[in-house]
Amino acid sequence: MELSKRRLLSGIAALTAGAALIPVVQAQPGPAPRNGDAAISRGDKRKRYGMLIDLRRCVGCQACTVACTIENQPPLGQFRTTVSQYEVSNVAALDAPASLFMLPRLCNHCAEPACLDVCPTGATFQRDDGIVVVNNDWCVACGYCVQACPYDARFINHETNTADKCTFCAHRLEAGLLPACVETCVGEARIIGDLNDPASQISQLLRTHESALKVLKPEANTQPRVFYLGMDEAFVSKIDGNPAQRTLLGDDGKEIAHDH
């Protein structure tokens, strides 16, 4: 009888210990998603994702840049999203203090993407839900899409030697989560949602602020699906269209990475 009791208790202890280990194992972070992983799914054709960025709320903290880097793990010195900072001053009143203008930048997931037509292999394509992605297995790093993008939103990944860019964190959207940049925005300046759903938050905001909304470089005729609220007209079409250059230096002053 005593032996049977000991066996029963040891069995319960083993089950309890096993159950306790399950959430710990599940919580271990897996490898960061790559562009090719996002390309596996064609998305939900009933949806059309877009993003609204309320510049009145952006404080330039770069939390979105850090969160995106942690989530997607691009090479050191390369970024899928950044927040450009501009010093704005009144030329006629040089003594007046200058103010800072924050402009978050990312792939615009255009309705008519300029990057698609120039891709010789079809590696860049648009999912059924409007998200533009890159299939790493097909990309030959020719850089045509990098040059074609009017928004400086693409780069050649130094590690994968393929085109890289923001994917709206498609892997997170498919899991019912928000993109990393949206989830971590301290000012709640970024809103993402389904443009085909009239009841979605982004659709309601687009209707409410229709006359005040702007997109970058409308003259490029790409029909961006990233909308800006509170952006001065001066910044709409005067964003440099050349690939961004960023140089990261080590403590010894030597270049670690260079994005061009």
Coordinates of C-alpha atoms in Angstrom, one line a residue:
M1 CA 0.0 0.0 0.0
E2 CA 2.8 2.4 1.0
L3 CA 4.7 1.5 -2.2
S4 CA 1.6 2.2 -4.4
K5 CA 1.1 5.6 -2.7
R6 CA 4.8 6.5 -3.3
R7 CA 4.4 5.6 -7.0
L8 CA 1.2 7.6 -7.3
L9 CA 2.8 10.6 -5.7
S10 CA 5.9 10.4 -7.8
G11 CA 3.8 10.1 -10.9
I12 CA 1.8 13.3 -10.0
A13 CA 5.1 15.1 -9.2
A14 CA 6.5 14.1 -12.6
L15 CA 3.3 15.3 -14.4
T16 CA 3.3 18.6 -12.4
A17 CA 7.0 19.2 -13.2
G18 CA 6.3 18.4 -16.9
A19 CA 3.4 20.8 -17.0
A20 CA 5.4 23.5 -15.4
L21 CA 8.0 23.2 -18.1
I22 CA 5.6 23.6 -21.0
P23 CA 5.1 27.4 -20.9
V24 CA 8.8 27.9 -20.3
V25 CA 9.7 26.0 -23.4
Q26 CA 7.0 27.8 -25.4
A27 CA 8.2 31.2 -24.2
Q28 CA 11.7 30.7 -25.7
P29 CA 12.2 33.2 -28.6
G30 CA 12.7 31.6 -31.9
P31 CA 14.7 32.9 -34.9
A32 CA 13.6 36.2 -36.2
P33 CA 11.4 36.1 -39.3
R34 CA 13.1 36.8 -42.6
N35 CA 11.6 38.4 -45.7
G36 CA 11.3 35.0 -47.3
D37 CA 9.2 33.7 -44.4
A38 CA 6.7 36.6 -44.9
A39 CA 6.5 35.6 -48.6
I40 CA 5.2 32.1 -47.8
S41 CA 1.7 33.4 -47.2
R42 CA -0.3 35.3 -49.8
G43 CA -2.4 37.0 -47.1
D44 CA -6.1 37.4 -46.9
K45 CA -7.5 38.8 -50.1
R46 CA -10.5 40.2 -48.2
K47 CA -8.2 42.6 -46.4
R48 CA -6.1 45.6 -47.5
Y49 CA -3.7 46.8 -44.9
G50 CA -2.6 50.4 -44.5
M51 CA -1.1 52.6 -41.8
L52 CA -1.9 56.0 -40.5
I53 CA 0.9 58.0 -38.8
D54 CA -0.2 60.9 -36.6
L55 CA 2.8 63.2 -36.6
R56 CA 1.2 65.3 -33.9
R57 CA 1.8 62.4 -31.5
C58 CA 5.3 61.4 -32.7
V59 CA 8.0 62.5 -30.2
G60 CA 10.9 61.1 -32.2
C61 CA 11.9 58.6 -29.4
Q62 CA 12.9 55.9 -32.0
A63 CA 11.2 53.2 -30.0
C64 CA 9.7 52.0 -33.3
T65 CA 13.2 51.7 -34.9
V66 CA 14.5 49.8 -31.9
A67 CA 11.4 47.5 -31.8
C68 CA 11.6 46.7 -35.5
T69 CA 15.3 45.9 -35.2
I70 CA 14.8 43.5 -32.3
E71 CA 11.8 41.9 -34.0
N72 CA 13.3 41.5 -37.5
Q73 CA 17.0 41.6 -36.8
P74 CA 18.4 43.3 -39.8
P75 CA 22.2 43.7 -40.0
L76 CA 24.0 46.2 -37.8
G77 CA 23.5 49.7 -39.2
Q78 CA 20.6 48.8 -41.5
F79 CA 16.9 49.6 -40.6
R80 CA 13.5 48.7 -42.0
T81 CA 12.0 51.8 -40.3
T82 CA 13.5 55.0 -39.1
V83 CA 12.4 58.4 -37.8
S84 CA 14.0 61.3 -39.7
Q85 CA 14.4 64.5 -37.7
Y86 CA 14.4 67.9 -39.4
E87 CA 15.2 71.2 -37.9
V88 CA 12.7 73.8 -39.0
S89 CA 13.3 77.5 -38.7
N90 CA 11.9 80.7 -40.1
V91 CA 14.5 82.1 -42.5
A92 CA 13.0 85.6 -42.2
A93 CA 13.5 85.5 -38.4
L94 CA 16.9 83.9 -37.9
D95 CA 16.9 84.8 -34.2
A96 CA 13.7 82.7 -33.6
P97 CA 14.4 79.3 -32.1
A98 CA 14.2 76.3 -34.5
S99 CA 11.7 73.5 -33.9
L100 CA 12.1 69.8 -34.7
F101 CA 9.9 67.9 -37.1
M102 CA 9.7 64.1 -36.8
L103 CA 9.0 62.0 -39.9
P104 CA 8.7 58.2 -39.5
R105 CA 9.7 56.4 -42.7
L106 CA 9.0 52.9 -43.8
C107 CA 7.8 50.9 -46.9
N108 CA 4.6 52.5 -48.1
H109 CA 3.1 49.2 -49.4
C110 CA 1.8 51.1 -52.4
A111 CA -1.2 50.1 -54.4
E112 CA 1.0 50.5 -57.5
P113 CA 4.5 49.6 -56.2
A114 CA 7.3 50.9 -58.4
C115 CA 9.5 48.1 -57.1
L116 CA 7.4 45.3 -58.7
D117 CA 7.9 46.1 -62.3
V118 CA 11.7 46.4 -62.2
C119 CA 12.3 43.1 -60.3
P120 CA 13.7 40.7 -63.0
T121 CA 13.0 37.5 -61.0
G122 CA 9.6 38.2 -59.4
A123 CA 11.1 38.1 -56.0
T124 CA 9.3 41.2 -55.0
F125 CA 5.6 40.7 -55.1
Q126 CA 2.4 42.0 -53.5
R127 CA 0.3 39.7 -51.3
D128 CA -3.4 39.5 -51.7
D129 CA -3.8 41.8 -48.6
G130 CA -1.6 44.5 -50.2
I131 CA 1.6 43.9 -48.2
V132 CA 4.7 44.0 -50.5
V133 CA 7.2 41.4 -49.6
V134 CA 10.5 39.9 -50.9
N135 CA 11.1 36.2 -51.6
N136 CA 14.7 35.7 -50.5
D137 CA 15.0 32.5 -52.5
W138 CA 14.4 34.3 -55.8
C139 CA 16.2 37.6 -55.0
V140 CA 19.5 38.1 -56.9
A141 CA 20.4 41.4 -55.1
C142 CA 20.5 43.4 -58.4
G143 CA 19.3 46.5 -56.5
Y144 CA 16.8 47.6 -59.1
C145 CA 14.0 47.7 -56.6
V146 CA 16.2 49.8 -54.2
Q147 CA 16.7 52.4 -56.9
A148 CA 13.1 52.3 -58.1
C149 CA 11.6 53.0 -54.7
P150 CA 10.8 56.7 -54.3
Y151 CA 10.7 56.4 -50.5
D152 CA 14.2 55.1 -49.6
A153 CA 12.4 52.1 -48.1
R154 CA 14.6 49.3 -49.4
F155 CA 18.2 48.2 -48.9
I156 CA 20.4 45.2 -49.7
N157 CA 20.8 43.2 -46.6
H158 CA 24.5 42.8 -45.9
E159 CA 24.0 39.3 -44.4
T160 CA 21.5 37.7 -46.7
N161 CA 22.6 39.6 -49.8
T162 CA 19.0 40.1 -50.8
A163 CA 16.6 43.0 -50.8
D164 CA 15.2 43.9 -47.4
K165 CA 12.4 46.1 -46.3
C166 CA 9.4 46.6 -43.9
T167 CA 6.7 44.0 -44.2
F168 CA 4.2 45.6 -41.8
C169 CA 5.4 42.6 -39.7
A170 CA 3.1 40.3 -41.7
H171 CA 4.0 37.4 -39.5
R172 CA 2.7 39.2 -36.5
L173 CA -0.5 40.3 -38.3
E174 CA -1.2 36.7 -39.2
A175 CA -0.9 35.8 -35.6
G176 CA -3.4 38.5 -34.5
L177 CA -0.7 40.8 -33.2
L178 CA 0.3 44.4 -34.0
P179 CA 3.5 45.2 -35.9
A180 CA 6.4 45.8 -33.5
C181 CA 6.6 49.5 -34.4
V182 CA 2.9 50.0 -33.7
E183 CA 2.9 48.1 -30.4
T184 CA 5.8 50.0 -29.0
C185 CA 4.9 53.5 -30.1
V186 CA 4.8 55.5 -26.8
G187 CA 2.7 58.3 -28.4
E188 CA 0.3 55.8 -30.2
A189 CA 1.1 57.7 -33.3
R190 CA 1.0 54.6 -35.6
I191 CA -2.4 53.0 -36.4
I192 CA -2.6 50.0 -38.7
G193 CA -5.7 48.2 -40.0
D194 CA -7.8 46.9 -42.8
L195 CA -8.7 49.6 -45.3
N196 CA -11.5 47.4 -46.6
D197 CA -13.3 47.4 -43.3
P198 CA -15.3 50.6 -42.8
A199 CA -15.5 49.9 -39.1
S200 CA -11.8 49.6 -38.5
Q201 CA -10.0 52.3 -36.6
I202 CA -7.9 53.4 -39.5
S203 CA -10.9 53.6 -41.8
Q204 CA -12.7 55.8 -39.4
L205 CA -9.7 58.1 -38.9
L206 CA -9.2 58.4 -42.7
R207 CA -12.8 59.5 -43.1
T208 CA -12.6 61.9 -40.1
H209 CA -9.3 63.6 -41.2
E210 CA -9.7 63.1 -45.0
S211 CA -8.9 66.7 -45.9
A212 CA -5.8 66.9 -43.6
L213 CA -4.2 63.6 -44.8
K214 CA -1.0 63.5 -46.9
V215 CA 1.2 60.9 -48.5
L216 CA 4.8 61.1 -49.5
K217 CA 5.5 61.9 -53.2
P218 CA 2.0 61.7 -54.6
E219 CA 3.5 62.7 -58.0
A220 CA 5.2 59.2 -58.2
N221 CA 1.7 57.8 -58.8
T222 CA 2.4 54.7 -56.6
Q223 CA -0.7 55.3 -54.4
P224 CA 1.0 54.9 -51.0
R225 CA -0.9 53.1 -48.2
V226 CA 1.0 54.9 -45.5
F227 CA -0.9 58.1 -44.6
Y228 CA 0.4 61.1 -42.6
L229 CA -1.7 63.3 -40.4
G230 CA -0.2 66.7 -39.4
M231 CA 2.5 66.8 -42.1
D232 CA 3.5 70.2 -43.5
E233 CA 3.2 70.5 -47.3
A234 CA 6.9 71.4 -47.5
F235 CA 7.8 67.8 -46.7
V236 CA 5.4 66.0 -49.1
S237 CA 7.5 66.0 -52.2
K238 CA 11.0 67.2 -51.0
I239 CA 12.1 64.0 -49.5
D240 CA 15.4 62.8 -51.0
G241 CA 14.7 59.9 -53.4
N242 CA 18.2 58.5 -53.4
P243 CA 19.0 55.5 -51.3
A244 CA 19.8 56.6 -47.7
Q245 CA 23.4 56.5 -46.6
R246 CA 24.2 55.5 -43.0
T247 CA 27.6 54.8 -41.7
L248 CA 28.2 53.0 -38.3
L249 CA 31.6 53.5 -36.7
G250 CA 33.1 51.5 -33.9
D251 CA 34.9 52.8 -30.8
D252 CA 38.2 52.9 -32.8
G253 CA 36.6 55.1 -35.4
K254 CA 36.6 52.4 -38.1
E255 CA 33.5 51.7 -40.2
I256 CA 31.4 48.8 -39.1
A257 CA 28.6 49.0 -41.7
H258 CA 27.6 51.2 -44.5
D259 CA 24.2 51.3 -46.0
H260 CA 24.0 52.7 -49.5

